[in-house]
PDB file of N, CA and C in Angstrom:
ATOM      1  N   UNK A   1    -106.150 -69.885 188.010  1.00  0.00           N
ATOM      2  CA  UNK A   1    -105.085 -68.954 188.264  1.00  0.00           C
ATOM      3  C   UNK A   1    -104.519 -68.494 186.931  1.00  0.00           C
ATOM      4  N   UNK A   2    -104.576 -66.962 186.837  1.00  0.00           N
ATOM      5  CA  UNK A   2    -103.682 -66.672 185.512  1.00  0.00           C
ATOM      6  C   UNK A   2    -102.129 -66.243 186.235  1.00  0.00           C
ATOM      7  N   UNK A   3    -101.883 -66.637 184.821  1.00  0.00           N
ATOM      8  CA  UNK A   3    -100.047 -66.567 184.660  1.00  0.00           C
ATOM      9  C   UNK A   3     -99.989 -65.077 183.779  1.00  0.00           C
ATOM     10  N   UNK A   4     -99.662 -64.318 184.648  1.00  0.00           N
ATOM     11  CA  UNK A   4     -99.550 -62.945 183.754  1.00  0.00           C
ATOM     12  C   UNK A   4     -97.712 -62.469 182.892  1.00  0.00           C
ATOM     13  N   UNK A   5     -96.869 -63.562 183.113  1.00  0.00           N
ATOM     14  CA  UNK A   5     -96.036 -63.438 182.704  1.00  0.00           C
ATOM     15  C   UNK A   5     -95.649 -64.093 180.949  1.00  0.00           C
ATOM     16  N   UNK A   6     -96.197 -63.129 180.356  1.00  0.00           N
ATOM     17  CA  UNK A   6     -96.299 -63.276 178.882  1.00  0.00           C
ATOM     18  C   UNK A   6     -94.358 -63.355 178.344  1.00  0.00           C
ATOM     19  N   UNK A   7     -94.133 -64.156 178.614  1.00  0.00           N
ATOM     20  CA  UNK A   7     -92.578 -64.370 177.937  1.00  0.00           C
ATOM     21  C   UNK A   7     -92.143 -65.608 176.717  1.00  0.00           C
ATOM     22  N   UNK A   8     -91.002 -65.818 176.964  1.00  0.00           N
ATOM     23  CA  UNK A   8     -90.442 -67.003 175.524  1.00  0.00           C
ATOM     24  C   UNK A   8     -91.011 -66.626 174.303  1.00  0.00           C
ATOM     25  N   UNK A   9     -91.467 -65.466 173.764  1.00  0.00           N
ATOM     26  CA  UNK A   9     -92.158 -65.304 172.841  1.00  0.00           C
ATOM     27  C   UNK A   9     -93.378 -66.219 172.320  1.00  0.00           C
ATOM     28  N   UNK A  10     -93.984 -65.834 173.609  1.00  0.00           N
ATOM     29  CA  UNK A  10     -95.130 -67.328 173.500  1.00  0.00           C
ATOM     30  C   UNK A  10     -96.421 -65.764 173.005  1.00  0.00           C
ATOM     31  N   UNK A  11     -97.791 -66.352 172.621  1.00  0.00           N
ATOM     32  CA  UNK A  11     -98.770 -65.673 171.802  1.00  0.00           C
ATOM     33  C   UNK A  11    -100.064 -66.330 172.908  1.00  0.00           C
ATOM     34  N   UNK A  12    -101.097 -65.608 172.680  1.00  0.00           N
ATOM     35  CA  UNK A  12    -101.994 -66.397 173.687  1.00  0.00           C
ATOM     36  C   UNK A  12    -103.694 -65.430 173.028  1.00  0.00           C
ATOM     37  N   UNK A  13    -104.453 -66.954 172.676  1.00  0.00           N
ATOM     38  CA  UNK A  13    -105.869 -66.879 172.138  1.00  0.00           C
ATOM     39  C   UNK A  13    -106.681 -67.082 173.204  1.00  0.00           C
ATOM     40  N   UNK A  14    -107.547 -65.926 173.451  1.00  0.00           N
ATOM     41  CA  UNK A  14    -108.707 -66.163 174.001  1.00  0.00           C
ATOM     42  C   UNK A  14    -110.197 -66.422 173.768  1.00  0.00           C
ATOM     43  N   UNK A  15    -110.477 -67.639 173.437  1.00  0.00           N
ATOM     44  CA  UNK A  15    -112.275 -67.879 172.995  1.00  0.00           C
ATOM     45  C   UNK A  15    -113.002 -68.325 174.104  1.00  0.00           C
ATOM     46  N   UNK A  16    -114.198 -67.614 174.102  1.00  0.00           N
ATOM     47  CA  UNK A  16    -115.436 -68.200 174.903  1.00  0.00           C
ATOM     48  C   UNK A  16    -116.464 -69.159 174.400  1.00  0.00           C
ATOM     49  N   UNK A  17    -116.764 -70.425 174.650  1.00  0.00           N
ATOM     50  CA  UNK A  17    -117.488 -71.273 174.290  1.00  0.00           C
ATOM     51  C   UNK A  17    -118.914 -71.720 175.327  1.00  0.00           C
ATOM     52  N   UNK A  18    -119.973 -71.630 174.505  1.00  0.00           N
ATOM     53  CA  UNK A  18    -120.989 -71.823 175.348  1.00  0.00           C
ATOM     54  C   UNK A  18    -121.710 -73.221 174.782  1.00  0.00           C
ATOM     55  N   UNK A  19    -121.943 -73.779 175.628  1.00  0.00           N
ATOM     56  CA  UNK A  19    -122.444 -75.061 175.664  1.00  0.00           C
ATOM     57  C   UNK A  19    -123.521 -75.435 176.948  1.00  0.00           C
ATOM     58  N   UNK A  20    -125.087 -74.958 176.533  1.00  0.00           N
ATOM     59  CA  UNK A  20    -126.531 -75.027 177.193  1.00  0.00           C
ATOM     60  C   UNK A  20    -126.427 -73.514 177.973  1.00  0.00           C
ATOM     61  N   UNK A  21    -126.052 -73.899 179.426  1.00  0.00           N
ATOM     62  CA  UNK A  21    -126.178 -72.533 180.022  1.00  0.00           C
ATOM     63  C   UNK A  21    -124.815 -72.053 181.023  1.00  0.00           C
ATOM     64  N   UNK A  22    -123.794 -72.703 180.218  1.00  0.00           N
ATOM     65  CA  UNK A  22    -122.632 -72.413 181.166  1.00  0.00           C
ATOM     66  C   UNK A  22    -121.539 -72.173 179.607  1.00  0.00           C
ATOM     67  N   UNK A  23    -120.971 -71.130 179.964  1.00  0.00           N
ATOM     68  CA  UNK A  23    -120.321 -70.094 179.133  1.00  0.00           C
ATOM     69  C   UNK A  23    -118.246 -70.549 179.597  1.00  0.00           C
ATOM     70  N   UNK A  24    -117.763 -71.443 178.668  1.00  0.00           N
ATOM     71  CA  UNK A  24    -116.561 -71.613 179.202  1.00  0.00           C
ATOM     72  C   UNK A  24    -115.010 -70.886 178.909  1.00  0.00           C
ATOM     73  N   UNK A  25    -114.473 -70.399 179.187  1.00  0.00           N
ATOM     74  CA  UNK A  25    -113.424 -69.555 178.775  1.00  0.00           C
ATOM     75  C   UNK A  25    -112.313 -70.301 178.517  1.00  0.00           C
ATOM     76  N   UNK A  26    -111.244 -70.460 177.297  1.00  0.00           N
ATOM     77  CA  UNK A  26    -110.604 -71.094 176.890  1.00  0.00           C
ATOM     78  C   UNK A  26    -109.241 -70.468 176.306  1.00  0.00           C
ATOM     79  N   UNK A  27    -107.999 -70.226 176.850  1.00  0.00           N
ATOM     80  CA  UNK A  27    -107.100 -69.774 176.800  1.00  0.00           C
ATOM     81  C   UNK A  27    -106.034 -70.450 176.684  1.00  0.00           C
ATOM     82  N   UNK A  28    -105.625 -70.248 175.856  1.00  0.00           N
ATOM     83  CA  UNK A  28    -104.190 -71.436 174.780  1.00  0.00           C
ATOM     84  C   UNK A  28    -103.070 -70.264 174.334  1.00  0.00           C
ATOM     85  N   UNK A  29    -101.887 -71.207 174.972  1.00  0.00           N
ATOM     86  CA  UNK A  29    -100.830 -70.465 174.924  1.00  0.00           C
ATOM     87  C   UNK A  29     -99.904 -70.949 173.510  1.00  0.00           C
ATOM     88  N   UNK A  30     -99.030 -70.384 172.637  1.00  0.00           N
ATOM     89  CA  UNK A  30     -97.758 -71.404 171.925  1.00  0.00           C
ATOM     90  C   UNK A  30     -96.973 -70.376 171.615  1.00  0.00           C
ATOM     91  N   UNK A  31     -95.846 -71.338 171.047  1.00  0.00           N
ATOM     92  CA  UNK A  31     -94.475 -70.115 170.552  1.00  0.00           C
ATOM     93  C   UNK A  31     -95.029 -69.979 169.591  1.00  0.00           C
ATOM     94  N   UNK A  32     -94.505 -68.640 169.300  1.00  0.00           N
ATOM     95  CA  UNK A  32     -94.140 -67.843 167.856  1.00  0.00           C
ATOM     96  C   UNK A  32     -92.812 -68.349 167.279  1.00  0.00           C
ATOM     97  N   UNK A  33     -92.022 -69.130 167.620  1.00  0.00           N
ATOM     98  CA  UNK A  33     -90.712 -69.625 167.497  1.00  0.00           C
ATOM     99  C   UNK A  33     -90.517 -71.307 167.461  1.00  0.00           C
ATOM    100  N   UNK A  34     -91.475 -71.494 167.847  1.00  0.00           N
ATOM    101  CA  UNK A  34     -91.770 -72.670 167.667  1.00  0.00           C
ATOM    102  C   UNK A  34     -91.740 -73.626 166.066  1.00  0.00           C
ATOM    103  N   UNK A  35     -90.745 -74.750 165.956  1.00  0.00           N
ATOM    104  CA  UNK A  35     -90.610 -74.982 164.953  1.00  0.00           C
ATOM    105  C   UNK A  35     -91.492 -76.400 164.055  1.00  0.00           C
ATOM    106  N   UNK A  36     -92.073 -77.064 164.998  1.00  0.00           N
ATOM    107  CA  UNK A  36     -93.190 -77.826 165.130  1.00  0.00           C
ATOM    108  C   UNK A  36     -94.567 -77.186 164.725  1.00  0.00           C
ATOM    109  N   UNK A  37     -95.145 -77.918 164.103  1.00  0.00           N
ATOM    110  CA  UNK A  37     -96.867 -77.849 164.147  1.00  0.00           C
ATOM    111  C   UNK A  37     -97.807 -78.642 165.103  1.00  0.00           C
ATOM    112  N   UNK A  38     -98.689 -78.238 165.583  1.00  0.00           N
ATOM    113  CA  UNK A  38     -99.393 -78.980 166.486  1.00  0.00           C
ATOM    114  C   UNK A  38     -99.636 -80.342 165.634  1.00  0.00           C
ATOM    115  N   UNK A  39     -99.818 -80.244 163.739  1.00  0.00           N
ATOM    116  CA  UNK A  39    -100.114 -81.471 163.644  1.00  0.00           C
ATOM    117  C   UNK A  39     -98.940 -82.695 163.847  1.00  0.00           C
ATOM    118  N   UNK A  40     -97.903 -82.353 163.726  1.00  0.00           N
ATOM    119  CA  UNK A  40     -96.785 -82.787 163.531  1.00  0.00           C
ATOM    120  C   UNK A  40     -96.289 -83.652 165.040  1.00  0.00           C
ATOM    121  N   UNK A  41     -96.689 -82.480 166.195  1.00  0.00           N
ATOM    122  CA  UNK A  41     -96.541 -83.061 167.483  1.00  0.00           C
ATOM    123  C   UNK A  41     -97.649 -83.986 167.749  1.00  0.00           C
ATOM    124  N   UNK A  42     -99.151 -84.027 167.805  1.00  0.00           N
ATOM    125  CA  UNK A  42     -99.647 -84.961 167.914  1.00  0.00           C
ATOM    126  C   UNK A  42     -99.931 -86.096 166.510  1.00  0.00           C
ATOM    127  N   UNK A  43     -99.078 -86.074 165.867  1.00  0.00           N
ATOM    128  CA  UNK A  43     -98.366 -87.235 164.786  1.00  0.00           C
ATOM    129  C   UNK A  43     -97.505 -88.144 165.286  1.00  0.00           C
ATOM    130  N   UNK A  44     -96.682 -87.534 166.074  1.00  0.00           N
ATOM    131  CA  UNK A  44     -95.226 -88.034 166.922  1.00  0.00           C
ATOM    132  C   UNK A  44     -95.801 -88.859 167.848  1.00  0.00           C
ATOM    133  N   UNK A  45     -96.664 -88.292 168.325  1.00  0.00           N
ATOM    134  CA  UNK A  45     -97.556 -89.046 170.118  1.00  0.00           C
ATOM    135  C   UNK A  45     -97.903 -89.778 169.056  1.00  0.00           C
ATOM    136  N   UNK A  46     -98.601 -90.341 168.471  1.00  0.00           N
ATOM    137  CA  UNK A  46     -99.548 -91.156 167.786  1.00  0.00           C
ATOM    138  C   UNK A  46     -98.591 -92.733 167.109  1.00  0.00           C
ATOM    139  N   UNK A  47     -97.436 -91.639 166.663  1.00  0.00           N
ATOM    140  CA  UNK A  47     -96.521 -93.120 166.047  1.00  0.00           C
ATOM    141  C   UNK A  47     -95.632 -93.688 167.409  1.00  0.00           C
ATOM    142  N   UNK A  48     -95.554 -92.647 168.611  1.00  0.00           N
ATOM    143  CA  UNK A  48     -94.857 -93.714 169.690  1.00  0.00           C
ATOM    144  C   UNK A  48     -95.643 -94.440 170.393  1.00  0.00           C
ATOM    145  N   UNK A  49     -97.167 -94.032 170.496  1.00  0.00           N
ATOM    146  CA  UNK A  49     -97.900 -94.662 170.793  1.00  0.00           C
ATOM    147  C   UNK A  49     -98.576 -96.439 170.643  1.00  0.00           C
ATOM    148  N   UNK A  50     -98.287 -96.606 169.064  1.00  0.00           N
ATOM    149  CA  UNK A  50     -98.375 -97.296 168.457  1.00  0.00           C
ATOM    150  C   UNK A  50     -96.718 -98.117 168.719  1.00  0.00           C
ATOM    151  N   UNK A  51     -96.078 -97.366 168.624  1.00  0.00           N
ATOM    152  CA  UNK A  51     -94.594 -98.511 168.920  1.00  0.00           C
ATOM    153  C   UNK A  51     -94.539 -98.857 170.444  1.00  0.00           C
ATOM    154  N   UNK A  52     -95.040 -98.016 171.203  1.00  0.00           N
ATOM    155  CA  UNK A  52     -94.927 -98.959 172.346  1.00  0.00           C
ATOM    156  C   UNK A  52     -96.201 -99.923 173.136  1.00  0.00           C
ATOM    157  N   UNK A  53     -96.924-100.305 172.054  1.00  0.00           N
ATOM    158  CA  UNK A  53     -98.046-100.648 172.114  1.00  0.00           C
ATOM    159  C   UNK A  53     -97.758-102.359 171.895  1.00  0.00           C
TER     160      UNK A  53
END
């Protein structure tokens, strides 16, 4: 199901990836406002991970 409501100043990449004989479509949404880096957020998961471990 697409979400055609492009709002929050969110940005959205579309790549196609093929792997043997099936062609997969891959669509990723994020803010433009966003003050985080993806590395930064899965940094965070990684050190609470470890503390509640």
């Amino acid at each position: 199901m697409k979400d055609n409501n492009n709002k929050n100043n969110s940005a959205e990449t579309v790549r196609e990836i093929k792997i043997g004989k099936i062609t997969y479509t891959v669509v990723s949404h994020f803010s433009e406002t966003a003050k985080d880096t993806a590395e930064t957020k899965i940094e965070r998961l990684i050190m609470r991970d470890l503390e509640a471990s």
